[in-house]
Amino acid sequence: MAENTMFVSDNANVFRFTDELQSNAYPGRGLMVGCTPNADTYVMVYFIMGRSENSRNRVFVETEDGIRTEAFDPAKCSDPSLIIYHPVRTYNGHTIITNGDQTDTIRDAMAEGKSYIDALRTRRFEPDAPNFTSRISAVHNPDGSYALSILKHFHSDPDACKRYFFEYDKPVKGRGHYIHTYMCDGDPLPFFRGEPKCVHVQDIPIEKYAEYLWDAMNPWNKISLFVRYVDAKTGETQTVIKNKHTK
């Protein structure tokens, strides 16, 4: 994937989030957590893309504690096992975002007084050979700190799991961290490498921000987008969902 032009002069490793989306036709599933430049709003993003008919046959539906995926046309849902889940749930002020049913694993562990790391040590990458899709997860805390993780396989031994955890102990003004499942399109799909990418977070109304991100995503592969703003002082939330399929 081509390197993007630096957005801010003080850090050559900070990129435009929209550039990251535009430059990659198939990052698969992706999530970003960050903070606006004035530090009064926490920003969370999750999106899904798909290549198969089964994967593309999905929409995001808002729930009481987050969102879930749902088959747009139930008659065309051939295998719900890895595509129907709750990508976003909240628990006791924490927001959990993942690309699979490990959302529930993390929430249940936290309810038992355990950590997200304890939870993810019980999970592995997805069993969808030959891609063995990585499991990506984020936990955002009430104080603005957050953690991202990725569980992926070894190329030399697909039965072995690698678990990586990245913790950010405070929000940084105008910055966020972005991770996705695939480096790019391919067959099999190459998994994400390296640390989560540091991206610039804008201070604009949520509807406009969601529109910018949606327009930047590949029009053929994009399926659904979730954007949430959380007021850093009050905890009040705003949510925008965009679906390719609408009734």
Short mmCIF file of C-alpha atoms in Angstrom, two decimals:
data_model
loop_
_atom_site.label_atom_id
_atom_site.label_comp_id
_atom_site.label_asym_id
_atom_site.label_seq_id
_atom_site.Cartn_x
_atom_site.Cartn_y
_atom_site.Cartn_z
CA MET A 1 0.00 0.00 0.00
CA ALA A 2 1.37 3.37 -0.99
CA GLU A 3 2.51 5.67 1.79
CA ASN A 4 0.33 8.73 2.27
CA THR A 5 1.46 12.33 2.34
CA MET A 6 2.14 13.63 5.84
CA PHE A 7 -0.80 15.60 7.19
CA VAL A 8 0.83 17.44 10.09
CA SER A 9 4.36 18.76 10.07
CA ASP A 10 5.33 17.65 13.57
CA ASN A 11 4.99 13.92 13.00
CA ALA A 12 5.80 12.10 9.77
CA ASN A 13 3.93 9.03 10.98
CA VAL A 14 0.51 10.69 11.27
CA PHE A 15 -1.77 10.16 8.29
CA ARG A 16 -5.13 11.34 7.04
CA PHE A 17 -7.68 8.66 7.88
CA THR A 18 -9.51 9.32 4.62
CA ASP A 19 -6.26 8.87 2.67
CA GLU A 20 -5.74 5.52 4.37
CA LEU A 21 -9.21 4.43 3.28
CA GLN A 22 -8.86 5.75 -0.27
CA SER A 23 -5.49 4.10 -0.83
CA ASN A 24 -6.63 0.59 0.10
CA ALA A 25 -9.42 -1.05 -1.90
CA TYR A 26 -9.80 -3.86 0.61
CA PRO A 27 -8.65 -3.39 4.21
CA GLY A 28 -11.44 -5.80 5.20
CA ARG A 29 -12.75 -4.79 8.61
CA GLY A 30 -11.30 -1.79 10.37
CA LEU A 31 -11.59 0.22 13.57
CA MET A 32 -10.27 3.54 14.81
CA VAL A 33 -10.31 5.12 18.26
CA GLY A 34 -9.15 8.65 19.02
CA CYS A 35 -9.86 12.16 20.25
CA THR A 36 -10.74 15.49 18.61
CA PRO A 37 -8.18 18.35 18.59
CA ASN A 38 -9.93 20.21 21.41
CA ALA A 39 -10.05 17.01 23.52
CA ASP A 40 -13.75 17.36 24.28
CA THR A 41 -14.91 14.43 22.15
CA TYR A 42 -13.80 10.82 21.87
CA VAL A 43 -14.21 9.35 18.39
CA MET A 44 -14.81 5.69 17.52
CA VAL A 45 -15.14 4.16 14.05
CA TYR A 46 -15.85 0.64 12.82
CA PHE A 47 -16.46 -0.49 9.25
CA ILE A 48 -16.88 -3.71 7.30
CA MET A 49 -16.13 -4.58 3.70
CA GLY A 50 -16.82 -7.79 1.82
CA ARG A 51 -16.06 -9.66 -1.38
CA SER A 52 -18.45 -12.63 -1.29
CA GLU A 53 -22.22 -12.40 -1.67
CA ASN A 54 -22.66 -13.76 1.86
CA SER A 55 -20.34 -11.13 3.34
CA ARG A 56 -21.88 -8.27 1.38
CA ASN A 57 -25.39 -9.22 2.43
CA ARG A 58 -25.18 -7.29 5.72
CA VAL A 59 -26.26 -4.10 7.44
CA PHE A 60 -25.52 -2.48 10.79
CA VAL A 61 -28.49 -2.18 13.14
CA GLU A 62 -28.38 -0.08 16.29
CA THR A 63 -29.07 -1.86 19.59
CA GLU A 64 -29.54 -0.68 23.17
CA ASP A 65 -25.85 -1.11 23.97
CA GLY A 66 -24.22 -0.70 20.54
CA ILE A 67 -24.78 -2.27 17.14
CA ARG A 68 -25.15 -5.70 15.58
CA THR A 69 -24.82 -7.02 12.05
CA GLU A 70 -27.89 -8.39 10.35
CA ALA A 71 -28.51 -10.12 7.02
CA PHE A 72 -30.07 -7.61 4.63
CA ASP A 73 -31.76 -10.45 2.75
CA PRO A 74 -32.13 -13.45 5.11
CA ALA A 75 -32.80 -15.75 2.17
CA LYS A 76 -29.28 -15.08 0.83
CA CYS A 77 -27.47 -15.67 4.15
CA SER A 78 -25.65 -18.94 3.48
CA ASP A 79 -23.43 -19.00 6.60
CA PRO A 80 -24.03 -16.62 9.53
CA SER A 81 -21.26 -18.02 11.76
CA LEU A 82 -18.60 -15.36 11.12
CA ILE A 83 -20.64 -12.48 9.73
CA ILE A 84 -23.47 -12.03 12.26
CA TYR A 85 -22.29 -10.61 15.59
CA HIS A 86 -22.30 -7.50 17.80
CA PRO A 87 -19.39 -5.30 16.65
CA VAL A 88 -20.04 -2.71 19.38
CA ARG A 89 -21.20 -3.12 22.97
CA THR A 90 -20.91 -0.92 26.04
CA TYR A 91 -20.30 -2.08 29.58
CA ASN A 92 -20.01 0.11 32.67
CA GLY A 93 -18.79 3.11 30.67
CA HIS A 94 -16.43 1.11 28.47
CA THR A 95 -17.00 0.76 24.73
CA ILE A 96 -15.95 -2.53 23.14
CA ILE A 97 -15.46 -2.69 19.36
CA THR A 98 -14.44 -5.84 17.48
CA ASN A 99 -14.83 -7.65 14.18
CA GLY A 100 -16.43 -10.76 15.66
CA ASP A 101 -18.15 -12.41 18.59
CA GLN A 102 -15.13 -11.67 20.78
CA THR A 103 -17.07 -8.49 21.63
CA ASP A 104 -19.17 -10.68 23.89
CA THR A 105 -16.10 -12.53 25.19
CA ILE A 106 -14.55 -9.23 26.32
CA ARG A 107 -17.77 -7.89 27.82
CA ASP A 108 -18.42 -11.10 29.75
CA ALA A 109 -14.85 -11.17 31.09
CA MET A 110 -15.10 -7.55 32.24
CA ALA A 111 -18.37 -8.37 34.02
CA GLU A 112 -16.43 -11.06 35.92
CA GLY A 113 -13.73 -8.59 36.94
CA LYS A 114 -11.22 -9.79 34.34
CA SER A 115 -9.37 -7.78 31.70
CA TYR A 116 -9.76 -7.62 27.94
CA ILE A 117 -6.39 -9.38 27.70
CA ASP A 118 -7.68 -12.25 29.83
CA ALA A 119 -10.63 -12.48 27.46
CA LEU A 120 -8.63 -12.43 24.24
CA ARG A 121 -6.18 -15.03 25.48
CA THR A 122 -9.08 -17.46 25.19
CA ARG A 123 -9.66 -16.56 21.52
CA ARG A 124 -7.84 -17.07 18.22
CA PHE A 125 -8.03 -15.76 14.67
CA GLU A 126 -11.05 -16.78 12.61
CA PRO A 127 -11.12 -20.34 11.18
CA ASP A 128 -11.84 -19.19 7.62
CA ALA A 129 -9.03 -20.92 5.72
CA PRO A 130 -7.10 -19.95 3.67
CA ASN A 131 -7.42 -16.35 4.90
CA PHE A 132 -7.54 -17.06 8.66
CA THR A 133 -8.89 -13.56 9.21
CA SER A 134 -7.36 -11.74 12.16
CA ARG A 135 -9.52 -10.74 15.09
CA ILE A 136 -9.17 -7.01 15.81
CA SER A 137 -10.54 -5.46 18.99
CA ALA A 138 -10.63 -2.16 20.86
CA VAL A 139 -11.68 -1.19 24.36
CA HIS A 140 -12.26 2.50 25.07
CA ASN A 141 -12.36 3.52 28.73
CA PRO A 142 -14.35 6.33 30.39
CA ASP A 143 -11.20 8.39 31.03
CA GLY A 144 -10.30 8.40 27.34
CA SER A 145 -7.56 5.77 27.50
CA TYR A 146 -7.94 2.83 25.16
CA ALA A 147 -6.41 -0.40 23.96
CA LEU A 148 -6.27 -2.12 20.57
CA SER A 149 -5.38 -5.72 19.82
CA ILE A 150 -4.99 -8.14 16.93
CA LEU A 151 -4.93 -11.95 16.96
CA LYS A 152 -3.42 -13.45 13.81
CA HIS A 153 -1.89 -16.63 12.46
CA PHE A 154 1.65 -17.56 11.42
CA HIS A 155 2.20 -17.95 7.68
CA SER A 156 4.56 -20.86 8.37
CA ASP A 157 2.17 -22.55 10.79
CA PRO A 158 -1.49 -21.54 10.41
CA ASP A 159 -2.37 -23.45 13.56
CA ALA A 160 -0.28 -21.09 15.72
CA CYS A 161 -1.76 -17.81 17.03
CA LYS A 162 0.03 -14.51 17.59
CA ARG A 163 -1.58 -12.05 20.01
CA TYR A 164 -0.62 -8.37 20.06
CA PHE A 165 -1.89 -5.75 22.51
CA PHE A 166 -1.41 -1.98 22.19
CA GLU A 167 -2.34 0.29 25.09
CA TYR A 168 -2.72 4.07 25.03
CA ASP A 169 -2.95 5.49 28.56
CA LYS A 170 -4.43 8.88 27.62
CA PRO A 171 -6.14 10.49 24.65
CA VAL A 172 -3.91 12.68 22.49
CA LYS A 173 -5.50 15.76 20.98
CA GLY A 174 -6.34 15.30 17.32
CA ARG A 175 -4.95 11.79 17.12
CA GLY A 176 -6.36 8.31 16.81
CA HIS A 177 -5.16 4.77 16.11
CA TYR A 178 -6.41 2.68 13.21
CA ILE A 179 -6.09 -1.06 12.66
CA HIS A 180 -7.62 -3.32 10.02
CA THR A 181 -7.70 -7.01 9.17
CA TYR A 182 -5.96 -7.10 5.77
CA MET A 183 -3.03 -5.19 4.33
CA CYS A 184 -4.75 -5.12 0.93
CA ASP A 185 -6.68 -7.32 -1.48
CA GLY A 186 -5.23 -10.70 -2.38
CA ASP A 187 -5.81 -14.43 -2.52
CA PRO A 188 -5.28 -15.42 0.20
CA LEU A 189 -5.69 -12.07 1.89
CA PRO A 190 -2.48 -10.79 3.58
CA PHE A 191 -3.04 -9.97 7.24
CA PHE A 192 -2.33 -6.57 8.80
CA ARG A 193 1.29 -6.01 9.84
CA GLY A 194 2.89 -3.66 12.34
CA GLU A 195 1.45 -1.35 14.96
CA PRO A 196 -1.90 0.44 14.64
CA LYS A 197 -1.52 3.48 12.39
CA CYS A 198 -1.63 6.91 13.96
CA VAL A 199 -4.17 9.05 12.12
CA HIS A 200 -5.38 12.64 12.32
CA VAL A 201 -8.82 13.11 13.89
CA GLN A 202 -10.86 16.08 12.71
CA ASP A 203 -13.15 18.32 14.75
CA ILE A 204 -16.28 18.43 12.58
CA PRO A 205 -19.93 17.43 13.05
CA ILE A 206 -20.40 13.68 13.20
CA GLU A 207 -22.69 13.56 10.15
CA LYS A 208 -20.08 15.27 7.98
CA TYR A 209 -17.25 13.12 9.38
CA ALA A 210 -19.17 9.92 8.66
CA GLU A 211 -19.89 11.17 5.15
CA TYR A 212 -16.18 11.89 4.53
CA LEU A 213 -15.21 8.39 5.67
CA TRP A 214 -18.00 6.68 3.73
CA ASP A 215 -17.08 8.52 0.53
CA ALA A 216 -13.42 7.55 0.99
CA MET A 217 -14.18 3.83 1.18
CA ASN A 218 -14.03 1.64 -1.92
CA PRO A 219 -17.52 1.85 -3.48
CA TRP A 220 -17.57 -1.78 -4.59
CA ASN A 221 -16.33 -3.39 -1.37
CA LYS A 222 -17.78 -1.18 1.38
CA ILE A 223 -20.77 -2.54 3.29
CA SER A 224 -21.39 -0.64 6.53
CA LEU A 225 -19.88 2.12 8.67
CA PHE A 226 -20.38 3.03 12.33
CA VAL A 227 -19.19 6.34 13.82
CA ARG A 228 -19.67 7.36 17.45
CA TYR A 229 -18.82 10.57 19.27
CA VAL A 230 -18.66 10.52 23.08
CA ASP A 231 -18.65 13.75 25.07
CA ALA A 232 -15.54 13.57 27.26
CA LYS A 233 -17.24 15.37 30.17
CA THR A 234 -20.80 14.05 30.15
CA GLY A 235 -20.44 10.69 28.41
CA GLU A 236 -23.31 11.55 26.08
CA THR A 237 -23.08 9.85 22.70
CA GLN A 238 -23.92 10.59 19.08
CA THR A 239 -24.01 7.74 16.57
CA VAL A 240 -24.18 7.60 12.78
CA ILE A 241 -24.62 4.36 10.83
CA LYS A 242 -24.25 4.08 7.07
CA ASN A 243 -25.28 0.97 5.14
CA LYS A 244 -24.81 0.22 1.46
CA HIS A 245 -28.09 -1.70 1.49
CA THR A 246 -31.13 0.27 2.56
CA LYS A 247 -34.80 -0.64 2.52
#
